[in-house]
Amino acid sequence: MQLSGYLQRFDKSQLQNITSGLGAPIVLLAIMGMVILPMPPFLLDVLFSFNIALSLVIILVAVLTQKPVDFGIFPLVLLIATVLRLALNVASTRVVLLYGHEGGDAAGKVIEAFGAVVIGGNYAVGVVVFAILLIINFKVVTAGAGRISEVSARFTLDAMPGKQMAIDADLNAGYIDQDQARARREEITAEADFYGSMDGASKFVKGDAVAGLFIMLINIVGGLFIGMIQHGLSFSNAIEVYTILTIGDGLVAQIPSLLLSVATAIIVTRENETQEMGKEIRSQLGNSQALYIASGVLFVMGIIPGMPHLAFIGFSVLIAGYAYWQGVAAKREAEKPKTPANIVKDDTVAPEIKELGWDDVQHVDTIGLEVGYRLIPLVDKSQGGELLTRIKGVRKKLSQELGFLIPPVHIRDNLDLEPNLYTIAMLGVTIGDAQISHDEELAINPGQVFGKLEGRATKDPAFGLDAVWIKPNKREHAQTLGYTVVDAATVVATHLSQLLTNNAYQLLGHEEAQQLLDMLAKQHPKLVEGLVPDILPLSTIVKVLQTLLFEGVPIRDMRTIVQTLSEYGPRSQDPDVLVSAVRIALKRLITQEITQGAKEIPVITLAPELEQMLHQSLQAGGEDGAGIEPGLADKLQKSLQQASQQQELEGEPAVLLTSGMLRPVLSRFLKYSVAGLHVLSYQEVPDDKQIKIVSSVGQ
């Protein structure tokens, strides 16, 4: 009763806390004990059996693991197993030399079995078998695995900068969040650490093989010396007794060593793909044509007189049967009815004829994405498609940057499109399209690469950069050469993000503007009260917000925008005047978006004569720029384009600084002709920013 009461009161968590860190010290003490203290034969048998079992478990885990990196503890396990085996060698050597003269089982049943059964009690055969195992282990398996480890470690480290850049690009584009980026960085670091450790671990295996050879030689010489001098055995008797025991001891250690060497070779030769080794072999060696040819060759060899007919013809039949079964299974799989999961169901076909209604009129999607039938796997989650998740990330990022909610993207498949074509439409009008390959990846040339890639040359749909479509297995090679490699889903998402950014002003209407005002009214009710319609109609506010988005100004700071409109609204109802006032109020935000917080703003200016000429043209032709002479307009575009490209080459933003009257006209005039050019007025430069004139157009 007392014992049961004590057990009930006993806190198991305390025991776990006490014993949680004892594993490693116990293993180290055991290894030291094997080296220092004499061990009974029974304990040697147990430890040798444990060593063989451990080696079998390690090689099976190496075969069945899906990715090499998943077995990241392998270098540590390899080190522990190697040190354990070497300690066992020392312990068994002591027992063999001390008690070997007493008989075959003096060093334990395991050594006796390997010495008597495996090599038939013939020490000459044992020496040959041991030498063969040693050569296989040292010269074939270990040497090859060591070389592969060195190359893998070097290439993995060389590819790290490219992988890090790809993660940063995905993070900046909004395809992944901070947690996903952190997880991917940790995965890359773990991969580099793993292959670096494997490079060192292969040296353990190589040193272990060399140590096995020297231990055998030392044991045979030491056994002869001890048997003949100390125990008075004859030379033939001593060499027979001690050589058989030494060979048995060596085989007991060499077989686990060979297993670990093979496990090391398996780990370093595996591709870093999420797939079991057996599935990899079946998928890549199961080529029906190759199997039929091999079967035919074996059959021909089997019918040659003098050849072992049963063996060759038997294997020929087995290989041909497997190839036939594989073909039948593939045909059966192909004949299964496949119903592609379309994103939008086609409800136009009605079971019965009915009168037309407004439901039959197709509504125009705000944002639409149509894909060819070969691109359906990109948008089908059941087939591993990631495009829906990427598009959600794009919408979230743009909504945060621009300051209003980006509408959902309506995705559908279109059989009228080319199989690998997708189109992006806004308000029913196609604004972008591209041909892509869903089972390949796009290697983009960021401007400087260190080699040429084999593949289909193309252009990046989003930015027009030179790119190459490559197979996924060439991804690391391309990153090593300096290419930025993205998958097909990322290509579409980046293209969509770029188009939505450039056309964001079309996405904001009366409903969105009213929602922005309602959201602001929850925090600042007095600010919004009386704005619509007492001061300004809603349509004017919508026009102001659209113009700001058209000029690349985010509308996140609705408080400042509404406050400025409330102040200037009673004076003027002109949207251009109101936009200019709002831009001046948002000048710190605008310059921050352009210069990323730099103290100095590099600007392009117009020559005073040219500016005066443009003023006169505007006064004559109106504020929409219709009065600018065509030759002057063309010359102005070309000059500003050259200046903008020069700024881009120097890694600085292109900013045109002009008067407040000219700024709206030039902004609309240069929006599409000079990409990336920001037009600012003198009043929009904050007081704490310095101006650096880099060029003057018209001089």
XYZ file of C-alpha atoms in Angstrom:
699
model
C 0.000 0.000 0.000
C 2.783 2.398 0.904
C 4.557 1.589 -2.350
C 1.443 2.226 -4.444
C 0.825 5.481 -2.614
C 4.375 6.590 -3.251
C 4.070 5.744 -6.947
C 0.876 7.768 -7.226
C 2.540 10.779 -5.615
C 5.633 10.420 -7.785
C 5.951 13.192 -10.368
C 6.950 11.694 -13.721
C 7.770 15.090 -15.211
C 10.580 15.528 -12.670
C 12.057 12.213 -13.771
C 11.863 13.338 -17.389
C 13.569 16.611 -16.544
C 16.364 14.780 -14.736
C 16.931 12.169 -17.456
C 16.374 14.393 -20.526
C 20.021 15.313 -20.999
C 21.682 12.068 -19.932
C 21.719 10.304 -23.308
C 24.919 11.813 -24.729
C 26.984 11.540 -21.488
C 25.965 7.880 -21.080
C 27.056 7.081 -24.648
C 30.409 8.827 -24.105
C 30.982 6.999 -20.810
C 30.117 3.682 -22.471
C 32.624 4.337 -25.266
C 35.314 5.239 -22.715
C 34.454 2.135 -20.715
C 34.863 -0.070 -23.803
C 38.293 1.423 -24.435
C 39.558 1.301 -20.832
C 37.815 -1.593 -19.033
C 37.946 -5.324 -19.939
C 34.617 -6.625 -21.216
C 33.113 -10.101 -20.885
C 32.433 -12.016 -24.146
C 28.659 -11.900 -23.600
C 28.644 -8.089 -23.466
C 30.798 -8.010 -26.606
C 28.196 -10.151 -28.403
C 25.438 -7.761 -27.350
C 27.352 -4.682 -28.478
C 28.408 -6.231 -31.811
C 24.789 -7.205 -32.493
C 23.679 -3.688 -31.565
C 26.302 -2.223 -33.939
C 25.064 -4.335 -36.849
C 21.413 -3.467 -36.060
C 22.259 0.249 -35.863
C 23.983 0.115 -39.260
C 20.970 -1.641 -40.810
C 18.573 0.968 -39.389
C 20.738 3.823 -40.696
C 20.955 2.460 -44.259
C 17.200 1.735 -44.343
C 16.379 5.267 -43.146
C 18.732 6.631 -45.829
C 16.859 4.635 -48.484
C 13.327 5.468 -47.279
C 13.774 9.164 -46.420
C 12.139 11.459 -48.964
C 14.745 14.250 -49.019
C 18.405 13.996 -47.995
C 18.019 17.123 -45.855
C 15.232 15.410 -43.887
C 17.929 13.083 -42.488
C 19.928 16.068 -41.263
C 21.216 14.230 -38.184
C 22.988 11.674 -40.413
C 26.546 13.158 -40.001
C 26.187 13.050 -36.201
C 24.806 9.498 -36.250
C 27.635 8.466 -38.583
C 30.229 9.891 -36.196
C 28.694 8.143 -33.165
C 28.426 4.799 -35.017
C 32.047 5.069 -36.234
C 33.431 5.898 -32.774
C 31.327 3.092 -31.248
C 32.698 0.598 -33.746
C 36.300 1.688 -33.183
C 35.803 1.403 -29.405
C 34.406 -2.099 -29.951
C 37.508 -2.918 -32.011
C 39.707 -1.913 -29.086
C 37.618 -3.941 -26.616
C 37.497 -7.030 -28.851
C 41.234 -6.785 -29.580
C 41.940 -6.867 -25.845
C 39.757 -9.957 -25.385
C 41.205 -11.742 -28.444
C 44.804 -11.176 -27.365
C 44.144 -12.055 -23.703
C 41.950 -15.151 -24.105
C 42.360 -16.204 -27.744
C 44.517 -19.230 -26.835
C 41.610 -20.722 -24.871
C 39.489 -21.441 -27.957
C 37.302 -20.004 -30.662
C 34.531 -18.721 -28.386
C 36.891 -16.931 -26.010
C 36.051 -13.592 -27.666
C 32.334 -14.228 -27.887
C 29.919 -16.105 -30.098
C 29.616 -13.340 -32.746
C 33.341 -13.248 -33.516
C 33.463 -17.061 -33.487
C 30.519 -17.245 -35.901
C 32.056 -14.774 -38.334
C 35.438 -16.530 -38.038
C 34.105 -20.084 -38.416
C 30.837 -19.883 -40.358
C 31.298 -16.890 -42.689
C 34.819 -17.858 -43.842
C 34.526 -21.606 -43.124
C 37.283 -21.620 -40.497
C 39.945 -21.019 -43.173
C 42.052 -18.011 -42.264
C 43.451 -17.696 -45.821
C 39.914 -17.328 -47.191
C 39.161 -14.891 -44.390
C 42.133 -12.705 -45.287
C 41.012 -12.602 -48.938
C 37.363 -11.842 -48.068
C 38.417 -9.148 -45.588
C 40.768 -7.593 -48.162
C 38.017 -7.539 -50.805
C 35.543 -5.899 -48.417
C 38.213 -3.370 -47.449
C 38.984 -2.519 -51.093
C 35.271 -2.162 -51.929
C 34.715 0.056 -48.933
C 37.848 2.185 -49.218
C 38.519 2.508 -52.965
C 34.999 2.343 -54.411
C 32.213 3.431 -52.071
C 34.056 5.786 -49.716
C 36.179 7.474 -52.379
C 33.167 8.148 -54.613
C 30.970 9.349 -51.775
C 33.729 11.652 -50.527
C 34.143 13.264 -53.950
C 30.390 13.748 -54.394
C 30.181 15.289 -50.915
C 32.888 17.822 -51.769
C 31.210 18.845 -55.038
C 27.715 18.996 -53.483
C 28.951 21.157 -50.611
C 30.716 23.546 -52.997
C 27.780 23.910 -55.376
C 25.303 24.299 -52.518
C 27.359 27.134 -51.009
C 27.801 28.786 -54.436
C 24.046 28.704 -55.049
C 23.118 30.288 -51.683
C 23.292 33.967 -52.813
C 20.981 33.268 -55.771
C 18.491 31.429 -53.548
C 18.540 34.256 -51.004
C 17.887 36.802 -53.782
C 14.974 34.702 -55.054
C 13.454 34.656 -51.545
C 13.893 38.431 -51.186
C 12.282 38.946 -54.605
C 9.273 36.793 -53.665
C 8.969 38.613 -50.330
C 9.116 42.055 -51.938
C 6.588 41.007 -54.573
C 4.170 39.824 -51.877
C 4.069 36.176 -52.925
C 5.246 35.067 -49.489
C 5.048 36.601 -46.032
C 7.769 37.091 -43.433
C 7.201 33.709 -41.791
C 7.407 31.839 -45.117
C 10.551 33.769 -46.064
C 12.109 32.929 -42.699
C 11.231 29.238 -43.151
C 12.761 29.177 -46.651
C 15.928 30.892 -45.410
C 16.218 28.360 -42.604
C 15.741 25.546 -45.144
C 18.560 26.932 -47.311
C 20.841 27.299 -44.280
C 20.021 23.753 -43.135
C 20.782 22.425 -46.631
C 24.172 24.185 -46.707
C 25.017 22.972 -43.191
C 23.958 19.425 -44.107
C 26.109 19.140 -47.224
C 29.020 20.815 -45.434
C 28.720 18.284 -42.615
C 28.453 15.428 -45.128
C 31.741 16.557 -46.672
C 33.372 16.127 -43.270
C 31.467 12.944 -42.429
C 32.838 11.175 -45.514
C 36.294 11.640 -43.992
C 35.150 9.632 -40.955
C 34.215 6.719 -43.175
C 37.475 6.875 -45.109
C 39.549 6.983 -41.923
C 37.522 4.123 -40.481
C 38.391 1.887 -43.466
C 42.091 2.648 -43.126
C 41.933 2.017 -39.377
C 40.336 -1.416 -40.020
C 43.335 -2.483 -42.133
C 45.912 -1.411 -39.561
C 43.943 -2.946 -36.676
C 43.882 -6.327 -38.475
C 47.627 -6.293 -39.155
C 48.457 -5.254 -35.596
C 46.162 -7.939 -34.174
C 47.755 -10.727 -36.273
C 51.331 -9.689 -35.378
C 50.402 -9.163 -31.723
C 48.591 -12.513 -31.599
C 51.620 -14.346 -33.035
C 53.911 -12.675 -30.479
C 51.636 -13.379 -27.497
C 50.714 -16.939 -28.564
C 54.273 -18.090 -29.310
C 56.142 -16.321 -26.509
C 53.656 -16.075 -23.646
C 51.538 -19.191 -24.217
C 54.080 -21.428 -25.959
C 52.017 -22.151 -29.055
C 53.611 -23.274 -32.296
C 53.773 -20.864 -35.218
C 51.144 -22.696 -37.251
C 48.860 -23.127 -34.266
C 49.238 -19.468 -33.194
C 48.673 -18.074 -36.677
C 45.580 -20.250 -37.162
C 43.991 -19.368 -33.805
C 44.699 -15.658 -33.755
C 44.244 -15.043 -37.484
C 40.760 -16.637 -37.512
C 39.735 -14.622 -34.450
C 41.237 -11.431 -35.884
C 39.534 -11.953 -39.244
C 36.236 -12.690 -37.481
C 36.667 -9.544 -35.417
C 37.538 -7.553 -38.557
C 34.509 -8.844 -40.487
C 32.187 -8.071 -37.578
C 33.403 -4.454 -37.732
C 33.893 -4.196 -41.504
C 30.346 -5.222 -42.491
C 28.672 -2.396 -40.473
C 31.366 -0.076 -41.814
C 30.444 -1.067 -45.374
C 26.753 -0.529 -44.617
C 27.445 2.966 -43.276
C 29.620 3.770 -46.299
C 26.812 2.700 -48.613
C 24.337 4.795 -46.565
C 26.660 7.803 -46.938
C 26.876 7.249 -50.697
C 23.066 6.937 -50.953
C 22.523 10.186 -49.068
C 24.984 12.262 -51.124
C 23.894 10.827 -54.499
C 20.181 11.473 -53.910
C 18.559 14.448 -55.628
C 17.015 16.946 -53.241
C 13.491 16.018 -54.276
C 10.557 15.074 -52.068
C 10.358 11.453 -53.167
C 11.343 8.067 -51.803
C 14.328 6.335 -53.369
C 12.248 3.355 -54.528
C 9.765 5.620 -56.345
C 12.642 7.530 -57.937
C 14.171 4.301 -59.272
C 10.825 2.976 -60.542
C 9.933 6.244 -62.257
C 13.323 6.743 -63.916
C 14.373 3.173 -64.716
C 10.912 2.017 -65.751
C 11.338 3.018 -69.414
C 9.323 0.436 -71.377
C 11.451 0.707 -74.525
C 14.666 0.127 -72.582
C 13.139 -2.831 -70.714
C 11.956 -4.527 -73.947
C 15.384 -4.109 -75.576
C 17.137 -5.518 -72.497
C 14.708 -8.464 -72.487
C 15.476 -9.169 -76.146
C 19.245 -9.095 -75.573
C 18.935 -11.491 -72.615
C 16.752 -13.857 -74.665
C 19.315 -13.954 -77.484
C 22.087 -14.670 -74.979
C 19.945 -17.400 -73.401
C 19.452 -19.356 -76.634
C 23.184 -19.425 -77.448
C 24.535 -22.970 -76.903
C 26.622 -23.300 -73.761
C 24.962 -20.409 -71.958
C 22.863 -20.911 -68.797
C 19.529 -20.985 -70.588
C 17.297 -20.937 -67.505
C 18.895 -17.862 -65.947
C 19.028 -15.682 -69.075
C 15.647 -16.700 -70.520
C 14.030 -16.474 -67.061
C 15.220 -12.896 -66.537
C 14.212 -12.037 -70.106
C 10.644 -13.175 -69.419
C 10.515 -11.345 -66.073
C 11.703 -8.030 -67.557
C 9.354 -8.267 -70.537
C 6.456 -9.152 -68.221
C 7.174 -6.163 -65.983
C 7.362 -3.807 -68.986
C 4.065 -5.181 -70.346
C 2.341 -4.824 -66.961
C 3.640 -1.274 -66.651
C 2.283 -0.403 -70.115
C -1.137 -1.887 -69.300
C -1.293 0.047 -66.011
C -0.360 3.314 -67.752
C -2.994 2.719 -70.473
C -5.654 1.991 -67.845
C -4.760 5.178 -65.995
C -4.927 7.198 -69.210
C -8.381 5.812 -70.059
C -9.872 6.974 -66.768
C -12.286 9.863 -67.340
C -10.673 13.097 -66.283
C -12.916 16.015 -65.514
C -10.748 19.116 -65.146
C -11.788 21.179 -62.179
C -12.568 24.475 -63.843
C -12.498 27.507 -61.658
C -15.723 28.901 -63.092
C -18.561 26.535 -63.904
C -20.277 26.975 -67.225
C -23.907 27.472 -66.421
C -24.947 28.745 -69.856
C -26.460 25.397 -70.869
C -29.863 25.089 -69.269
C -31.790 21.848 -69.019
C -34.882 23.503 -70.477
C -35.620 26.488 -72.667
C -36.765 29.533 -70.755
C -37.281 33.201 -71.390
C -34.243 35.451 -71.480
C -33.565 37.506 -68.397
C -30.960 39.802 -66.957
C -29.183 36.729 -65.594
C -28.335 35.790 -69.174
C -26.412 39.025 -69.677
C -22.758 38.407 -68.906
C -21.374 40.886 -66.419
C -18.007 42.460 -67.077
C -15.386 41.337 -64.550
C -13.383 44.085 -62.874
C -10.260 41.898 -63.093
C -10.295 38.729 -65.194
C -7.730 36.015 -65.819
C -8.312 33.462 -68.572
C -6.021 30.459 -69.096
C -5.580 27.860 -71.834
C -6.374 24.244 -71.026
C -2.727 23.283 -70.434
C -2.485 25.943 -67.707
C -5.450 24.586 -65.718
C -3.073 22.761 -63.268
C -1.794 26.205 -62.199
C -5.219 27.232 -60.869
C -6.442 23.821 -59.709
C -5.555 23.198 -56.064
C -6.224 19.466 -56.425
C -3.362 19.309 -58.957
C -0.983 21.296 -56.755
C -1.719 24.677 -58.337
C -0.374 27.630 -56.333
C -1.620 30.485 -58.505
C -4.726 31.196 -56.407
C -2.585 31.599 -53.284
C -0.116 33.818 -55.174
C -2.892 36.046 -56.505
C -4.302 36.413 -52.992
C -0.843 37.529 -51.848
C -0.636 40.036 -54.730
C -4.035 41.513 -53.824
C -3.060 41.815 -50.170
C 0.249 43.514 -50.949
C -1.226 45.976 -53.457
C -4.148 46.789 -51.144
C -1.683 47.647 -48.373
C 0.520 49.705 -50.679
C -2.170 51.612 -52.605
C -4.608 52.170 -49.742
C -7.808 50.557 -51.030
C -9.141 47.025 -51.432
C -8.195 45.406 -54.745
C -11.238 43.536 -56.158
C -11.120 39.729 -56.507
C -9.651 38.230 -59.674
C -12.195 36.225 -61.678
C -10.405 33.171 -63.101
C -11.774 30.897 -65.822
C -10.457 28.517 -68.441
C -10.985 29.372 -72.101
C -10.769 26.644 -74.749
C -10.594 29.293 -77.479
C -7.170 30.391 -76.218
C -3.949 28.685 -77.209
C -3.121 25.868 -74.761
C -0.226 27.700 -73.028
C -1.642 31.235 -73.263
C -3.144 33.346 -70.495
C -4.787 36.755 -70.758
C -5.360 39.424 -68.107
C -8.344 41.703 -68.602
C -9.605 44.754 -66.727
C -13.203 45.875 -67.153
C -13.547 43.533 -70.132
C -10.457 44.856 -71.979
C -7.334 42.689 -72.317
C -4.329 44.548 -70.883
C -1.745 41.754 -70.981
C -1.080 38.209 -72.181
C 1.820 35.769 -72.433
C 2.776 32.224 -73.403
C 4.125 30.156 -70.507
C 4.894 26.528 -69.696
C 3.381 25.277 -66.434
C 5.836 22.360 -66.001
C 8.953 24.493 -66.568
C 10.589 27.374 -64.737
C 11.628 30.799 -66.003
C 15.267 31.807 -65.545
C 15.369 35.614 -65.764
C 18.559 37.500 -66.615
C 18.694 40.319 -64.029
C 21.383 42.145 -66.021
C 24.562 40.254 -65.201
C 24.985 36.485 -65.526
C 28.052 34.253 -65.723
C 27.072 31.791 -68.411
C 24.479 30.780 -70.975
C 21.561 28.461 -70.286
C 20.101 25.921 -72.668
C 16.366 26.282 -73.162
C 13.666 28.265 -74.928
C 14.580 31.944 -75.047
C 11.761 34.346 -74.206
C 10.982 37.633 -72.473
C 9.761 38.124 -68.919
C 6.082 39.153 -69.330
C 6.153 41.668 -66.472
C 9.307 43.700 -67.206
C 10.443 42.528 -70.644
C 13.779 41.132 -69.410
C 15.606 38.394 -71.314
C 14.695 34.982 -69.934
C 14.932 31.257 -70.670
C 12.416 28.470 -69.981
C 14.289 25.601 -68.282
C 13.481 22.268 -66.663
C 13.055 22.290 -62.852
C 16.140 20.088 -62.355
C 18.332 22.872 -63.828
C 17.152 25.419 -61.255
C 20.233 25.313 -59.022
C 22.584 25.452 -62.015
C 20.796 28.555 -63.305
C 20.937 30.225 -59.877
C 24.647 29.470 -59.708
C 25.099 31.352 -63.005
C 23.306 34.391 -61.556
C 19.810 33.913 -63.030
C 16.671 34.604 -61.003
C 14.544 31.455 -61.336
C 10.779 31.524 -60.740
C 8.012 29.021 -61.419
C 5.116 29.539 -63.827
C 2.675 30.606 -61.078
C 5.094 33.321 -59.951
C 5.443 34.563 -63.545
C 1.677 35.030 -63.871
C 1.372 36.600 -60.416
C 4.237 39.052 -61.080
C 2.720 40.022 -64.431
C -0.670 40.564 -62.785
C 0.895 42.640 -60.007
C 2.676 44.876 -62.517
C -0.468 45.443 -64.603
C -2.638 46.147 -61.559
C -0.092 48.647 -60.250
C -0.004 50.520 -63.572
C -3.797 50.509 -63.961
C -4.880 50.872 -60.331
C -6.818 54.070 -61.132
C -9.337 52.027 -63.161
C -10.151 49.867 -60.138
C -11.362 52.713 -57.936
C -14.971 53.789 -58.449
C -17.738 55.438 -56.471
C -18.355 52.398 -54.266
C -14.691 52.127 -53.280
C -14.427 55.869 -52.626
C -17.517 55.803 -50.412
C -16.088 52.829 -48.489
C -12.863 54.758 -47.901
C -14.851 57.729 -46.554
C -16.946 55.439 -44.337
C -13.811 53.819 -42.912
C -12.310 57.249 -42.219
C -15.549 58.443 -40.582
C -15.246 55.710 -37.942
C -12.005 57.285 -36.673
C -12.506 60.948 -37.642
C -16.256 61.612 -37.918
C -15.952 65.420 -37.812
C -13.487 65.401 -40.700
C -15.816 63.566 -43.075
C -19.027 65.225 -41.891
C -20.365 67.667 -44.461
C -17.763 66.848 -47.115
C -20.198 65.058 -49.429
C -22.188 66.709 -50.908
C -21.926 70.071 -49.099
C -18.348 70.848 -50.091
C -17.625 68.466 -52.969
C -19.703 65.934 -54.890
C -18.600 62.307 -54.651
C -17.746 62.230 -58.370
C -15.131 64.967 -57.883
C -13.541 63.074 -54.983
C -13.466 59.925 -57.139
C -11.771 61.894 -59.935
C -9.147 63.239 -57.512
C -8.390 59.785 -56.110
C -8.191 58.253 -59.604
C -5.794 60.969 -60.747
C -3.555 60.377 -57.731
C -3.441 56.648 -58.487
C -2.829 57.397 -62.187
C 0.215 59.451 -61.201
C 1.513 56.683 -58.929
C 0.582 58.320 -55.612
C -0.853 55.896 -53.005
C -4.019 56.963 -51.192
C -3.170 55.361 -47.837
C -3.231 58.708 -46.025
C -6.950 59.407 -46.508
C -6.970 61.736 -43.511
C -4.598 64.201 -45.179
C -6.392 63.855 -48.522
C -9.852 64.567 -47.068
C -8.513 67.392 -44.904
C -6.987 69.074 -47.975
C -10.157 68.591 -50.006
C -12.227 70.119 -47.179
C -9.879 73.120 -47.125
C -9.633 73.756 -50.870
C -13.083 72.504 -51.897
C -14.919 75.782 -51.167
C -12.381 77.679 -53.334
C -12.343 75.419 -56.424
C -14.230 72.443 -57.862
C -11.583 71.790 -60.512
C -10.134 68.270 -60.012
C -6.669 69.306 -61.325
C -6.452 72.161 -58.803
C -7.545 69.845 -56.003
C -5.048 67.155 -57.086
C -2.214 69.707 -57.043
C -3.220 70.808 -53.530
C -3.420 67.205 -52.317
C -0.018 66.373 -53.854
C 1.559 69.315 -52.032
C 0.016 68.068 -48.776
C 1.363 64.550 -49.498
C 4.802 65.728 -50.637
C 6.672 63.838 -47.903
C 4.923 60.564 -48.807
C 5.494 61.124 -52.538
C 9.221 61.822 -52.175
C 9.603 58.893 -49.782
C 8.049 56.546 -52.359
C 10.453 57.873 -55.005
C 13.755 58.211 -53.104
C 13.222 55.521 -50.398
C 14.167 58.016 -47.679
C 17.322 59.494 -49.275
C 18.169 63.076 -48.274
C 19.062 64.148 -51.821
C 16.708 64.043 -54.811
C 18.343 63.766 -58.261
C 16.163 65.742 -60.689
C 15.891 66.478 -64.397
C 14.862 70.034 -65.230
C 13.645 71.847 -68.309
C 15.602 74.730 -69.730
C 13.938 78.101 -68.957
C 13.382 78.787 -72.675
C 11.710 75.388 -73.163
C 9.550 75.851 -70.071
C 8.453 79.297 -71.285
C 7.605 77.839 -74.686
C 5.482 75.103 -73.083
C 3.673 77.714 -70.980
C 2.767 79.642 -74.100
C 1.588 76.445 -75.841
C -0.678 75.618 -72.922
C -2.164 79.081 -72.865
C -2.866 78.820 -76.576
C -4.153 75.246 -76.743
C -5.615 74.588 -73.343
C -4.446 72.653 -70.334
C -4.789 69.220 -71.956
C -1.576 69.721 -73.900
C -3.232 69.967 -77.312
C -1.293 73.125 -78.110
C 2.183 71.526 -77.987
C 3.727 71.468 -81.452
C 4.253 67.806 -82.632
C 7.954 68.230 -83.435
C 8.590 69.765 -80.032
C 6.610 67.019 -78.320
C 8.622 64.280 -80.067
C 11.940 65.953 -79.244
C 10.867 66.419 -75.613
C 9.902 62.743 -75.291
C 13.204 61.505 -76.733
C 15.320 63.804 -74.553
C 13.482 62.840 -71.377
C 13.654 59.167 -72.320
C 17.447 59.353 -72.651
C 17.781 61.205 -69.360
C 15.502 58.677 -67.616
C 17.486 55.706 -68.969
C 20.720 57.316 -67.777
C 19.279 57.629 -64.269
C 18.154 54.010 -64.351
C 21.665 52.860 -65.351
C 23.093 54.755 -62.378
C 20.580 53.125 -60.063
C 18.773 56.360 -59.206
C 15.117 57.376 -59.687
C 14.171 59.510 -62.689
C 12.443 62.714 -61.496
C 11.368 65.635 -63.698
C 11.065 68.903 -61.750
C 8.877 71.564 -63.316
C 6.367 74.303 -62.496
C 3.007 73.641 -60.899
C 1.150 74.649 -64.090
C 3.087 72.279 -66.324
C 3.194 69.301 -63.940
C -0.322 67.836 -64.566
C 0.006 68.174 -68.337
C 3.502 66.684 -68.504
C 2.508 63.885 -66.137
C -0.313 62.781 -68.450
C 1.773 63.424 -71.561
C 4.769 61.329 -70.397
C 2.891 58.583 -68.504
C 3.316 55.883 -71.169
C 6.012 57.356 -73.415
C 8.687 57.606 -70.686
C 8.239 54.659 -68.323
C 9.324 55.130 -64.720
C 9.544 58.948 -64.895
C 8.146 60.840 -61.883
C 6.941 64.412 -62.526
C 7.118 66.763 -59.518
C 6.411 70.470 -59.146
C 8.670 72.832 -57.235
C 6.083 73.059 -54.426
C 6.140 69.268 -53.929
C 9.772 69.125 -52.737
C 9.911 68.899 -48.908
C 11.982 71.465 -47.034
C 14.311 68.820 -45.578
C 15.275 67.418 -49.003
C 18.179 68.619 -51.135
C 17.926 68.866 -54.927
C 20.695 67.666 -57.248
C 20.243 68.641 -60.915
C 21.607 65.754 -63.008
C 20.577 67.056 -66.428
C 18.683 69.889 -68.079
C 16.559 69.175 -71.153
C 16.422 71.804 -73.905
C 19.847 73.418 -73.470
